[in-house]
PDB file of C-alpha atoms in Angstrom:
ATOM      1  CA  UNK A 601      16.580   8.423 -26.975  1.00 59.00           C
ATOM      2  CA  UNK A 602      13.004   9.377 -27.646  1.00 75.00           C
ATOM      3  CA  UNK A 603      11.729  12.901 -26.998  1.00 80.00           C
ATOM      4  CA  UNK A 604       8.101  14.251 -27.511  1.00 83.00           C
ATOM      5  CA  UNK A 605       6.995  17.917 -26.738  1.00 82.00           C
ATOM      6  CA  UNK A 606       3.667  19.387 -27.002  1.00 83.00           C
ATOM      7  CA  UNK A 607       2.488  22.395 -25.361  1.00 83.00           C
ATOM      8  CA  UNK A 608      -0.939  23.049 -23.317  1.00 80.00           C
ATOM      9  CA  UNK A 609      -2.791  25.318 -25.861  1.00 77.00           C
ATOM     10  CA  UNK A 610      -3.545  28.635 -24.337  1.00 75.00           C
ATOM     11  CA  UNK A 611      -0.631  28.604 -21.628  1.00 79.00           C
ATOM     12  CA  UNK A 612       3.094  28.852 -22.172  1.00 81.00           C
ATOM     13  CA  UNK A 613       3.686  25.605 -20.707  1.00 86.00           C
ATOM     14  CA  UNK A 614       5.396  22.700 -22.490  1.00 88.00           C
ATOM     15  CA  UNK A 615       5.411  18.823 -21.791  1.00 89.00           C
ATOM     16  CA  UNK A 616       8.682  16.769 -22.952  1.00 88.00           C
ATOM     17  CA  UNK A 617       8.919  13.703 -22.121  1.00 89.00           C
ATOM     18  CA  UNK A 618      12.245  11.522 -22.875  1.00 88.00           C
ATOM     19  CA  UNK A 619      12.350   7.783 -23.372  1.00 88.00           C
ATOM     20  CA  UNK A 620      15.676   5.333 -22.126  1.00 86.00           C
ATOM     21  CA  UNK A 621      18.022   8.939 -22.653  1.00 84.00           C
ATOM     22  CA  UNK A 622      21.673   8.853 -22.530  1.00 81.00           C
ATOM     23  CA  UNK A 623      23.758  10.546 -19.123  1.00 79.00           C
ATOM     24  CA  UNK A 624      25.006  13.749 -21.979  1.00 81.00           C
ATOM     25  CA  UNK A 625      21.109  14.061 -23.306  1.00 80.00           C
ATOM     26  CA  UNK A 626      19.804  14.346 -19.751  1.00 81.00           C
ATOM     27  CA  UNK A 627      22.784  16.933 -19.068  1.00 81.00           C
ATOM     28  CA  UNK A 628      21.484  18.616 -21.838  1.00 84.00           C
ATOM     29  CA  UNK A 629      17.888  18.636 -20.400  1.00 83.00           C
ATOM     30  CA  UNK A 630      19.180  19.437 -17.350  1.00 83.00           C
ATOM     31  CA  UNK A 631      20.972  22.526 -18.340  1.00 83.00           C
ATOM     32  CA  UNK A 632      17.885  23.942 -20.609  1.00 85.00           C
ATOM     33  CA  UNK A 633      15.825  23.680 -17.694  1.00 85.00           C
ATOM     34  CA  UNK A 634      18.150  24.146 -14.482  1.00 85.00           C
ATOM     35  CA  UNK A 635      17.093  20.731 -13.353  1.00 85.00           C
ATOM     36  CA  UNK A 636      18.918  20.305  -9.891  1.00 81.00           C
ATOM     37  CA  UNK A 637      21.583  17.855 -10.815  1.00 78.00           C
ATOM     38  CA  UNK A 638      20.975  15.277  -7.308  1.00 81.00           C
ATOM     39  CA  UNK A 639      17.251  15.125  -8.428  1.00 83.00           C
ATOM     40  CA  UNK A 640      18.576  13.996 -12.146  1.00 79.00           C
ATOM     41  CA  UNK A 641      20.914  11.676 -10.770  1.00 80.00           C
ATOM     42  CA  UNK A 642      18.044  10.132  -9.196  1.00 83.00           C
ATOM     43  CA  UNK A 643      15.594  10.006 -12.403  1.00 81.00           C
ATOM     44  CA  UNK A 644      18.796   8.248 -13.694  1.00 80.00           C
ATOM     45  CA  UNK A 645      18.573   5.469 -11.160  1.00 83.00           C
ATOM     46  CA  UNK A 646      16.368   2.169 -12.811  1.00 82.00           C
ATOM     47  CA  UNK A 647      15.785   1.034  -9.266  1.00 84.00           C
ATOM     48  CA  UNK A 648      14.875   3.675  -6.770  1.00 88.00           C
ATOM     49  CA  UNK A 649      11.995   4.098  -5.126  1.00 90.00           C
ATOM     50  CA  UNK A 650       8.999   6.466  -4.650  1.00 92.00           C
ATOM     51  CA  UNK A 651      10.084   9.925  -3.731  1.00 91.00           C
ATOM     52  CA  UNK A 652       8.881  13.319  -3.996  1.00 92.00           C
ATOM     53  CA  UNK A 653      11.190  16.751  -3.336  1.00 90.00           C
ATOM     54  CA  UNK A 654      10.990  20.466  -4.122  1.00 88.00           C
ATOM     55  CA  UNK A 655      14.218  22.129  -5.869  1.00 83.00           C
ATOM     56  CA  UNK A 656      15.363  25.571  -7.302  1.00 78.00           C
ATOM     57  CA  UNK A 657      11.085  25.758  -7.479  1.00 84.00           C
ATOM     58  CA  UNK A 658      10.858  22.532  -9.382  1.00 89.00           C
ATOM     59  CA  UNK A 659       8.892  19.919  -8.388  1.00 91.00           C
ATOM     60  CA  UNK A 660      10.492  15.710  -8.724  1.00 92.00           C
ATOM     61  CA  UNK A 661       8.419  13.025  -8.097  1.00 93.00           C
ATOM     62  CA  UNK A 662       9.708   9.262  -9.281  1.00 93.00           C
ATOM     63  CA  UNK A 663       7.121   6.570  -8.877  1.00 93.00           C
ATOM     64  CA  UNK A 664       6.770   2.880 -10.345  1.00 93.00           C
ATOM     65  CA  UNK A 665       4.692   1.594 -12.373  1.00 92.00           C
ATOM     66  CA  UNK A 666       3.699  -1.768 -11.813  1.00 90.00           C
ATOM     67  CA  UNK A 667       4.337  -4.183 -15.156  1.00 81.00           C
ATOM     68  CA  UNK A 668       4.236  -7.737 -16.531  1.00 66.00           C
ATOM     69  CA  UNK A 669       4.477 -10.074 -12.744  1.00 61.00           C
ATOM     70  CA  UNK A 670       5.268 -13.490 -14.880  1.00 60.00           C
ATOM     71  CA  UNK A 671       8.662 -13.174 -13.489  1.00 56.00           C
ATOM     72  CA  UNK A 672      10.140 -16.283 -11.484  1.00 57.00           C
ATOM     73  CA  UNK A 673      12.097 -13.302  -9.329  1.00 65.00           C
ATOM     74  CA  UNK A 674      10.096 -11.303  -6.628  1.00 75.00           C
ATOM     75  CA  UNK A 675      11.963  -7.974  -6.164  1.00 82.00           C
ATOM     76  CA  UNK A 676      11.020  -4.762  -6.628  1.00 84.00           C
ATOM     77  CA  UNK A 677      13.122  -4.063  -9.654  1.00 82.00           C
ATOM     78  CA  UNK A 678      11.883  -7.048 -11.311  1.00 82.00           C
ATOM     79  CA  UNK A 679       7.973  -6.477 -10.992  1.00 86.00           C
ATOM     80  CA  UNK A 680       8.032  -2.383 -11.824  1.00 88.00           C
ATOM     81  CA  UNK A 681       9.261   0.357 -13.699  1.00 89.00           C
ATOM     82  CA  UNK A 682      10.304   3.966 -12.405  1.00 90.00           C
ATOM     83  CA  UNK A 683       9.049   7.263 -14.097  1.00 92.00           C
ATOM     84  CA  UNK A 684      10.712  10.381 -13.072  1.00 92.00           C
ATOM     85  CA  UNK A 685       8.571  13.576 -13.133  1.00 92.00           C
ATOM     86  CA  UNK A 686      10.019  17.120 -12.734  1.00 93.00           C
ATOM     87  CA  UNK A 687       7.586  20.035 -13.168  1.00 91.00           C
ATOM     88  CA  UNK A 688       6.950  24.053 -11.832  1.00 90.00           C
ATOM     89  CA  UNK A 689       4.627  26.486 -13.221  1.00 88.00           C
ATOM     90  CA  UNK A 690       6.222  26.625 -16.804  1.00 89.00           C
ATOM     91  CA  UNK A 691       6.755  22.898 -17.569  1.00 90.00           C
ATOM     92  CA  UNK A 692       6.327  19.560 -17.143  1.00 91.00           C
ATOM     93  CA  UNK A 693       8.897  16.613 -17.794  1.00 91.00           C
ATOM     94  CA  UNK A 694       8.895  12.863 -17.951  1.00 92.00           C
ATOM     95  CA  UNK A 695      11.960  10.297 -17.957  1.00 90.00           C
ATOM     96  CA  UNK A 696      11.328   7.119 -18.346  1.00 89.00           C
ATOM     97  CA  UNK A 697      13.396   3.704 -19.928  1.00 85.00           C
ATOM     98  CA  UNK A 698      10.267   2.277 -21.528  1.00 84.00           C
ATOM     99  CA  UNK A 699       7.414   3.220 -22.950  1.00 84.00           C
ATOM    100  CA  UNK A 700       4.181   3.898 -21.391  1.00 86.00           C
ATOM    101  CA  UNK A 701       0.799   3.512 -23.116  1.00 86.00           C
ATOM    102  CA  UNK A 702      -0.588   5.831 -20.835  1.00 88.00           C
ATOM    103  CA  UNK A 703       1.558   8.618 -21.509  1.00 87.00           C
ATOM    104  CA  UNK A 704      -0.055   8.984 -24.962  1.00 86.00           C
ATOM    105  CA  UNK A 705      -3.072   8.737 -23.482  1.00 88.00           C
ATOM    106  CA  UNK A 706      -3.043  11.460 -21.366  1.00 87.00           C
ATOM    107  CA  UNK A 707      -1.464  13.316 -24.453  1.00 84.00           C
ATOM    108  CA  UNK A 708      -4.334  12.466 -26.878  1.00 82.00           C
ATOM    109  CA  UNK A 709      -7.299  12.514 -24.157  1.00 83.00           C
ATOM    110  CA  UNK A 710      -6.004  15.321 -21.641  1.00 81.00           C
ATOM    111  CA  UNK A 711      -3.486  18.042 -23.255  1.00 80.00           C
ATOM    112  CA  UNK A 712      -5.097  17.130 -27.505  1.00 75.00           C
ATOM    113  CA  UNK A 713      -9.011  17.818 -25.937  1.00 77.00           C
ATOM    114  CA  UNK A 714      -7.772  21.078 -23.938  1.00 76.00           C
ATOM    115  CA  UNK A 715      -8.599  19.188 -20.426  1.00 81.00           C
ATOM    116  CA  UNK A 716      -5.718  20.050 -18.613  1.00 83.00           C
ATOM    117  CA  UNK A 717      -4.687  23.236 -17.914  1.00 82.00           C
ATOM    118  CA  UNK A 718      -1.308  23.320 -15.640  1.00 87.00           C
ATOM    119  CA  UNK A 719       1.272  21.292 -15.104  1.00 89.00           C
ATOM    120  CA  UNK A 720       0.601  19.657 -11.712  1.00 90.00           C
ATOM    121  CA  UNK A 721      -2.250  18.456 -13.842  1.00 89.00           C
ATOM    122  CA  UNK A 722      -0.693  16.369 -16.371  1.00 90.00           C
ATOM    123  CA  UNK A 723       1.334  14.973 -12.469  1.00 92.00           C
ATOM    124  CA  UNK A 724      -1.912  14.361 -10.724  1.00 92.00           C
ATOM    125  CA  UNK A 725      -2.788  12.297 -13.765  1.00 92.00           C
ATOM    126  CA  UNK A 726       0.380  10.439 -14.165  1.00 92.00           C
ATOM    127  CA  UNK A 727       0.512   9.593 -10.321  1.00 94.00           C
ATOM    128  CA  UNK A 728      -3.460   8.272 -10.911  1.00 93.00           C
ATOM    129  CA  UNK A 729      -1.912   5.808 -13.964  1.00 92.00           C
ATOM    130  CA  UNK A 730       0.723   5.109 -12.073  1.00 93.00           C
ATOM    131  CA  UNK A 731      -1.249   3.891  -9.074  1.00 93.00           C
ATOM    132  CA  UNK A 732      -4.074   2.458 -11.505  1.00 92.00           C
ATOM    133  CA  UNK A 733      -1.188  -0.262 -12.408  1.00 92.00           C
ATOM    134  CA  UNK A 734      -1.474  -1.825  -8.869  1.00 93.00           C
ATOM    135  CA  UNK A 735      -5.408  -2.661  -9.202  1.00 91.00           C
ATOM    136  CA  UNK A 736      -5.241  -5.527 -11.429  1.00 91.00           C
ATOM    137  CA  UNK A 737      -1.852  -7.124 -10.071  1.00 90.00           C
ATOM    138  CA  UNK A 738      -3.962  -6.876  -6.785  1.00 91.00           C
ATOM    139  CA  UNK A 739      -7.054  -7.903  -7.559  1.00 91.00           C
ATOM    140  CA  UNK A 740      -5.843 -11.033  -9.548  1.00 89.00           C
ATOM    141  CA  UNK A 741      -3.489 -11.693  -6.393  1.00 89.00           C
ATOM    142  CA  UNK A 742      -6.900 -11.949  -4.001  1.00 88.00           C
ATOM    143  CA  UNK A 743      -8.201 -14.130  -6.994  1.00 89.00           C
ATOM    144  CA  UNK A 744      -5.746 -16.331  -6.767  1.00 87.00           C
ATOM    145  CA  UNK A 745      -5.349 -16.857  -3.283  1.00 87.00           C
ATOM    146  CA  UNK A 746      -9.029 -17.635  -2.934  1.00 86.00           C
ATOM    147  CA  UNK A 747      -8.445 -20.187  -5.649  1.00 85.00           C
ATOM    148  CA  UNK A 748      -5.704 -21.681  -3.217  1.00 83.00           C
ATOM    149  CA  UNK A 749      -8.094 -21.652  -0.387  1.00 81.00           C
ATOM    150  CA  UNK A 750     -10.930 -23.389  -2.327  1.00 81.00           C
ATOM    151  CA  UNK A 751      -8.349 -25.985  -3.365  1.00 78.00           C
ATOM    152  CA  UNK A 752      -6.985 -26.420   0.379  1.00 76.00           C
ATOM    153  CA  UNK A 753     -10.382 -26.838   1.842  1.00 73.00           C
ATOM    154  CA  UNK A 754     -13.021 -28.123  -0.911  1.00 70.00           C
ATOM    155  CA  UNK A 755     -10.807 -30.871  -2.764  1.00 64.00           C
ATOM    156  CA  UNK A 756      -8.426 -31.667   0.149  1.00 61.00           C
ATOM    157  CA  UNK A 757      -5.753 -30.621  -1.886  1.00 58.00           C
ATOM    158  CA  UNK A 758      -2.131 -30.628  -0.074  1.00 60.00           C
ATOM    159  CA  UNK A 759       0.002 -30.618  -2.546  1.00 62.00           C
ATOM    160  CA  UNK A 760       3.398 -29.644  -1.691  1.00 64.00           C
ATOM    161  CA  UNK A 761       3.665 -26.920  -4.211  1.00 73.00           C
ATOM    162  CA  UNK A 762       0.453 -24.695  -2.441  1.00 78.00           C
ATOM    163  CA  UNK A 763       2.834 -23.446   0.418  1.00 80.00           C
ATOM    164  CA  UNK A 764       5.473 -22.654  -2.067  1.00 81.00           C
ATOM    165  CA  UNK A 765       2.891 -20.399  -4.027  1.00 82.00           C
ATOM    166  CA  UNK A 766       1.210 -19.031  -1.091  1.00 83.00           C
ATOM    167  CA  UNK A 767       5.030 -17.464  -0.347  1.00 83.00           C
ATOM    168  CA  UNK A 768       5.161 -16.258  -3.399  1.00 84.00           C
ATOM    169  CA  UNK A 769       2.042 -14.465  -2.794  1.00 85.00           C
ATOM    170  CA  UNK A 770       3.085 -12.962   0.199  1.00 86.00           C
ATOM    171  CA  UNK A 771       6.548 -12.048  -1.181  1.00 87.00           C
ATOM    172  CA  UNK A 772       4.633 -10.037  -4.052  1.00 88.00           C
ATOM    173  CA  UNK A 773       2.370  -8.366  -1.992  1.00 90.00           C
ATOM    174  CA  UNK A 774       5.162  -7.471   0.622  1.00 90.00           C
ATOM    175  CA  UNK A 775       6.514  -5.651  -2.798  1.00 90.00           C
ATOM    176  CA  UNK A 776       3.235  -3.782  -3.458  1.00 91.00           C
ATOM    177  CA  UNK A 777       2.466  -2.958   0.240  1.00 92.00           C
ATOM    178  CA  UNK A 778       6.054  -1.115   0.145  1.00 92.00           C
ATOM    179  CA  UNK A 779       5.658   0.714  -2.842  1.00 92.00           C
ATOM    180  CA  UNK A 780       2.364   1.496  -1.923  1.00 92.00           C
ATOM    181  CA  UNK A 781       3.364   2.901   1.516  1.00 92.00           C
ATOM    182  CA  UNK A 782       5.817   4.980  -0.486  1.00 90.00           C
ATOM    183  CA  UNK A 783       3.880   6.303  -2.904  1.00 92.00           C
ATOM    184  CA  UNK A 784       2.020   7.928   0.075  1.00 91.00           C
ATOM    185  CA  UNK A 785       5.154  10.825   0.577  1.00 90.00           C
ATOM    186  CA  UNK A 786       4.407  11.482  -3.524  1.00 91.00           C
ATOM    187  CA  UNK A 787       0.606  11.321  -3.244  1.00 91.00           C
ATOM    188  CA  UNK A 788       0.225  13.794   0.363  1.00 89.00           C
ATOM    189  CA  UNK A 789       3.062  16.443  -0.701  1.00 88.00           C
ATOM    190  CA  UNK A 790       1.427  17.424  -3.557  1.00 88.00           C
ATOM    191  CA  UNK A 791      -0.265  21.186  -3.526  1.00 85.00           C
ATOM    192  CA  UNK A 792      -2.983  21.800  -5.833  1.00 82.00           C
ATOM    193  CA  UNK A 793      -5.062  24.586  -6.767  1.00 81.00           C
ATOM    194  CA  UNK A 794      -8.809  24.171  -6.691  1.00 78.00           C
ATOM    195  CA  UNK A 795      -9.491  23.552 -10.234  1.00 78.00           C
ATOM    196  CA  UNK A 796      -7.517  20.718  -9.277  1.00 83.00           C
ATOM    197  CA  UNK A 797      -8.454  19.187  -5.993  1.00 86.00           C
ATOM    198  CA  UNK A 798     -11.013  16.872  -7.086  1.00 88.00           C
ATOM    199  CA  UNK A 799      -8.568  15.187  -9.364  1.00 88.00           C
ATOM    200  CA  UNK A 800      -5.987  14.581  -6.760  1.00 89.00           C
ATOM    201  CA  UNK A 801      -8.654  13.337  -4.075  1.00 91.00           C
ATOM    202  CA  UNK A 802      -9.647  10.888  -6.331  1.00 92.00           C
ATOM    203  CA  UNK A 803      -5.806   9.673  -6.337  1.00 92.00           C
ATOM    204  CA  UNK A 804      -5.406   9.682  -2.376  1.00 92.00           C
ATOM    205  CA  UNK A 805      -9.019   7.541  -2.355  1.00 94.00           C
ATOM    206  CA  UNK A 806      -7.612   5.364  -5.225  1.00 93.00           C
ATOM    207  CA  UNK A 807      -4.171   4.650  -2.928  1.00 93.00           C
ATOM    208  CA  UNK A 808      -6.180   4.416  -0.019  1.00 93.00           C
ATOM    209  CA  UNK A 809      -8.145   1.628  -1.696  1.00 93.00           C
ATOM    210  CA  UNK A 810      -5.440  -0.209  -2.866  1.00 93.00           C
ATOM    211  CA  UNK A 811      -3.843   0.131   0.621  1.00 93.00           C
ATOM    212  CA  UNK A 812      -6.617  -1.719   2.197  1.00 94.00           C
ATOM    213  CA  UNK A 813      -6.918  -4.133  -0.752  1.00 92.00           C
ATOM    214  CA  UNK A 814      -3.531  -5.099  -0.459  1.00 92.00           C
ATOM    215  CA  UNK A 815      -3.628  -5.240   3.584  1.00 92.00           C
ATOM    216  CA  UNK A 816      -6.403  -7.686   3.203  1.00 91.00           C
ATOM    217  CA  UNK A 817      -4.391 -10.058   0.666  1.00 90.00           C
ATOM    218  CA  UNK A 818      -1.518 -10.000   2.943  1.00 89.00           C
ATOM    219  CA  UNK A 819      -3.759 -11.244   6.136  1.00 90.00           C
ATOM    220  CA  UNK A 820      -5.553 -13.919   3.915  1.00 88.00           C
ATOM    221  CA  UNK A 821      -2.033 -15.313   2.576  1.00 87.00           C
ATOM    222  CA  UNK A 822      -0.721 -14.974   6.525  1.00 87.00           C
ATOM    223  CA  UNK A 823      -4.127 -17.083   7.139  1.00 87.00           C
ATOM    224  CA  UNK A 824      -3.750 -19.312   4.559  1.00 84.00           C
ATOM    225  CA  UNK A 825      -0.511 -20.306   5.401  1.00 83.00           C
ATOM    226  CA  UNK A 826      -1.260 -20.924   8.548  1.00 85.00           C
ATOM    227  CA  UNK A 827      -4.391 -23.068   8.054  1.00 83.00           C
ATOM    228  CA  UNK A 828      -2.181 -25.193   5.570  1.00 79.00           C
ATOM    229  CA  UNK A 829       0.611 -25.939   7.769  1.00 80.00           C
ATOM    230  CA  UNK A 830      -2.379 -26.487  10.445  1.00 83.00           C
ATOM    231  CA  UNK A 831      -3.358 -28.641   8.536  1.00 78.00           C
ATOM    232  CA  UNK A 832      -0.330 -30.425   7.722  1.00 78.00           C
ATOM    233  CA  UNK A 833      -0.041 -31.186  11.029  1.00 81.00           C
ATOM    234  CA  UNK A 834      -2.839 -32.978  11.365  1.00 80.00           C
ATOM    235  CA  UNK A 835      -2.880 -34.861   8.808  1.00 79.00           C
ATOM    236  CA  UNK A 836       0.461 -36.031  10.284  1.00 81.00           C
ATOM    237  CA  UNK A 837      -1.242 -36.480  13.344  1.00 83.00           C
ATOM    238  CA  UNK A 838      -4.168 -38.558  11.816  1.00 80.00           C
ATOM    239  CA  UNK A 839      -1.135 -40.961  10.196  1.00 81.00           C
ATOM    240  CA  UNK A 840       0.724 -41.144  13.833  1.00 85.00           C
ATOM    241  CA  UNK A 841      -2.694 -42.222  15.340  1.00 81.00           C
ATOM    242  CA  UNK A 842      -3.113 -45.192  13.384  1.00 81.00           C
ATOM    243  CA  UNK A 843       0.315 -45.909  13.653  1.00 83.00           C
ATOM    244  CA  UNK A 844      -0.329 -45.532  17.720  1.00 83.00           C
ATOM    245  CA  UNK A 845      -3.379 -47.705  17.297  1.00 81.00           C
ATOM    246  CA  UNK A 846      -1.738 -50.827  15.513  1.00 81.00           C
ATOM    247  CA  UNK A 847       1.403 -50.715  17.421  1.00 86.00           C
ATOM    248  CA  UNK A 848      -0.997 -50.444  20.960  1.00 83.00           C
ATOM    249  CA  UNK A 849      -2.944 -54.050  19.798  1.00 81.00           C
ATOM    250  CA  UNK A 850       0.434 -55.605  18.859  1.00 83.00           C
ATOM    251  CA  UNK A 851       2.132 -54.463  21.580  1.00 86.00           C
ATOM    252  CA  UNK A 852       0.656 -57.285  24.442  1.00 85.00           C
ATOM    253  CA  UNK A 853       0.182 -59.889  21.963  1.00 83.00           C
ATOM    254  CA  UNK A 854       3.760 -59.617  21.243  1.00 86.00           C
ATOM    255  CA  UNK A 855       4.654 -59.775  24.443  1.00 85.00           C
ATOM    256  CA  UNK A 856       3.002 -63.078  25.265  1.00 83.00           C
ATOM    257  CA  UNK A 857       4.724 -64.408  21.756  1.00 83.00           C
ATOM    258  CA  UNK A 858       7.894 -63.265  23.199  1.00 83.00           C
ATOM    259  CA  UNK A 859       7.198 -65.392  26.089  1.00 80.00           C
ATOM    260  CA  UNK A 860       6.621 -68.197  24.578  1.00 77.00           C
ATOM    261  CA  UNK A 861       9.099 -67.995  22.013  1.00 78.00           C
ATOM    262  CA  UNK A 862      11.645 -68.328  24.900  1.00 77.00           C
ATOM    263  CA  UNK A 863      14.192 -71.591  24.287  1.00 72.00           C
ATOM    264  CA  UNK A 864      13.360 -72.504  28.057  1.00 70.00           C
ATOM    265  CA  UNK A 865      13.832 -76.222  28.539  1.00 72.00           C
ATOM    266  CA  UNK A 866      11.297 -76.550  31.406  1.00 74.00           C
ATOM    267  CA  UNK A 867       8.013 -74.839  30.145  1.00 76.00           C
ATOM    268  CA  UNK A 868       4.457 -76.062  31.441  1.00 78.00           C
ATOM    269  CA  UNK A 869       2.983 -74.968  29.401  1.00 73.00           C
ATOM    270  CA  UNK A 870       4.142 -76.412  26.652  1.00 72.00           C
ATOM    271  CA  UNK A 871       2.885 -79.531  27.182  1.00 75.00           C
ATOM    272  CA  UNK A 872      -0.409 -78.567  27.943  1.00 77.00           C
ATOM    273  CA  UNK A 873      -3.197 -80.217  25.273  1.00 78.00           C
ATOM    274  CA  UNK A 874      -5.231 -77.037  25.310  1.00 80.00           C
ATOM    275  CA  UNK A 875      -1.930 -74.750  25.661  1.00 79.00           C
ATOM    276  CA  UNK A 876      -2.176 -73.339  22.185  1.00 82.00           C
ATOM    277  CA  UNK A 877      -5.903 -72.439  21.252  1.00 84.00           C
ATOM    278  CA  UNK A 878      -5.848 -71.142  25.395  1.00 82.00           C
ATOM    279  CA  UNK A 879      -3.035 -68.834  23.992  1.00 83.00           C
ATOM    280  CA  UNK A 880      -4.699 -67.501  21.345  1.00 83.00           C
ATOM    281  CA  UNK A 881      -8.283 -67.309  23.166  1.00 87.00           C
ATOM    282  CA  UNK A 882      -6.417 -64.836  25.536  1.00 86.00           C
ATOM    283  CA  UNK A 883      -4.378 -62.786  22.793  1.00 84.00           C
ATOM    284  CA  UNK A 884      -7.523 -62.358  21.020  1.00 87.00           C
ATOM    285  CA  UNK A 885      -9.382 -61.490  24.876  1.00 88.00           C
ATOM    286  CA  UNK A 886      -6.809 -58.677  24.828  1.00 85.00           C
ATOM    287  CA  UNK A 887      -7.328 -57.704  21.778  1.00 85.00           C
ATOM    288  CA  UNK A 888     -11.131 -57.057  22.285  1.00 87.00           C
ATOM    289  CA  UNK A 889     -10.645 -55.501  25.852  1.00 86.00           C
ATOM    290  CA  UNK A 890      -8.177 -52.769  24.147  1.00 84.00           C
ATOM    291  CA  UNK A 891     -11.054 -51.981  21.195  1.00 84.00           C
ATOM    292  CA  UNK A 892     -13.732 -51.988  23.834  1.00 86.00           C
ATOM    293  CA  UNK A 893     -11.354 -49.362  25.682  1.00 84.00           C
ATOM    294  CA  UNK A 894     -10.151 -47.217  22.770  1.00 80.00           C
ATOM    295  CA  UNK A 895     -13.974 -46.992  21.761  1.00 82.00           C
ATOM    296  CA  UNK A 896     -15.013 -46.434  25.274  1.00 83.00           C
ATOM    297  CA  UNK A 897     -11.984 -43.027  25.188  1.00 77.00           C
ATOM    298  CA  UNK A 898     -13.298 -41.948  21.902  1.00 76.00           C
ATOM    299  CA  UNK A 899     -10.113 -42.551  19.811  1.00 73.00           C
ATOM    300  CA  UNK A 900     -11.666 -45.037  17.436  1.00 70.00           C
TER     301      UNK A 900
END
């Protein structure tokens, strides 16, 4: 386990935050600070999910942290990363199993430069980073989704792997849009004081704005899908017209083969001089009268 504390110069109030720690370190934590012991059971837990509750006048917030998305598996677990946040008036702590770059930046920017003052302001700034992780995953999900649509209707391209991507897509951003919708309990339960307040309405604008961002990406990938597989269809459609068409000309001149192919010993046919090139003078007759007609419907 990892543990850094520094303190908020000028105020009693001290910030420890604990990387990956073992079940008798956070008992140890637990007891210094009379941590309520559900709530650390919780920050335990690699895979819940955005929370916030009030104990014993301690505040516990978990939220995830979106990471690296090159992962063949869509889930929750597999795309983010929980940080567990328990603070009150005194101090702040932060449990996480990896380490976060922006952690230390908050450290060396915020608490180092004397711009934070309380506790609920080293939160507000956490929740901000945390949320801040979304905006790139989402914004190179729209890219990439208007590359598909470019591909689909610019170059013709139907290539069989496009509809498996495009689930993908939706899969991922079903993951954000629930995190996201989570991460609203954590981001409206918080009380600030007014030195405050402008920090944490810039986080409720900044999830609001990835809200809609994400709601948009989810409607273009529903729309996208459903233009492909619109147009699937008719491109099958376009195939089973031409296959309609040939089989339509064939269909009489193979009848009047079929006539004459008979094994009929009395056939006048037959012996007719002009018999065969009157045959094929009426076969090809046919033929033009079924052009002239499919022309004529509009489905040449």
């Amino acid at each position: 386990m990892a543990i850094e504390t520094c303190k908020i110069e000028g105020t009693g109030i001290t910030w420890t935050d604990i990387v990956k720690p073992t079940p008798e370190e956070l008992k140890k934590v637990s007891e210094e600070y009379n941590l309520n012991s559900y709530t650390l059971f919780d920050s335990m837990d690699p895979d819940h999910l955005p929370k916030y509750e009030e104990h014993n006048d301690t505040h516990f917030i978990i939220v995830r942290i979106l990471q690296d998305d090159n992962h063949l598996e869509q889930t929750i677990q597999s795309l983010s990363t929980k940080i567990a946040i328990f603070y009150n008036d005194d101090f702040i702590i932060t449990i996480h199993r990896s380490s976060q770059p922006f952690i230390k930046n908050i450290r060396e920017n915020y608490i180092s430069n004397n711009k934070i003052h309380t506790s609920i302001g080293i939160a507000i700034r956490i929740v901000r980073d945390a949320l801040y992780s979304f905006e790139y995953p989402i914004m190179k999900l729209s890219d990439e989704i208007d590359l598909i649509e470019s591909q689909i209707f610019l170059k013709n391209n139907m290539a069989a792997d496009l509809i498996k991507k495009i689930y993908h897509f939706k899969s991922r951003s079903g993951i954000y849009k629930k995190l996201l919708l989570l991460s609203n309990e954590v981001v409206s339960s918080i009380k600030v004081d007014a030195d405050e307040r402008p920090a944490l309405s810039d986080v409720r604008d900044l999830h609001t704005k990835l809200l809609m961002l994400n709601d948009q990406i989810q409607d273009d990938a529903n729309n996208l899908l459903n233009i492909y597989l619109s147009l699937s269809a008719r491109k099958t459609n376009d195939v089973m017209k031409v296959l309609t068409v040939f089989s339509v000309f064939f269909m009489p001149l193979t009848f009047v083969v079929g006539i004459y192919g008979m094994n009929f010993r009395f056939m006048p046919e037959l012996d007719y001089k002009w018999g065969y090139p009157f045959t094929l003078l009426c076969m090809l007759i046919m033929s033009i009268i079924i052009f002239i007609w499919f022309k004529r419907k509009k489905w040449l």
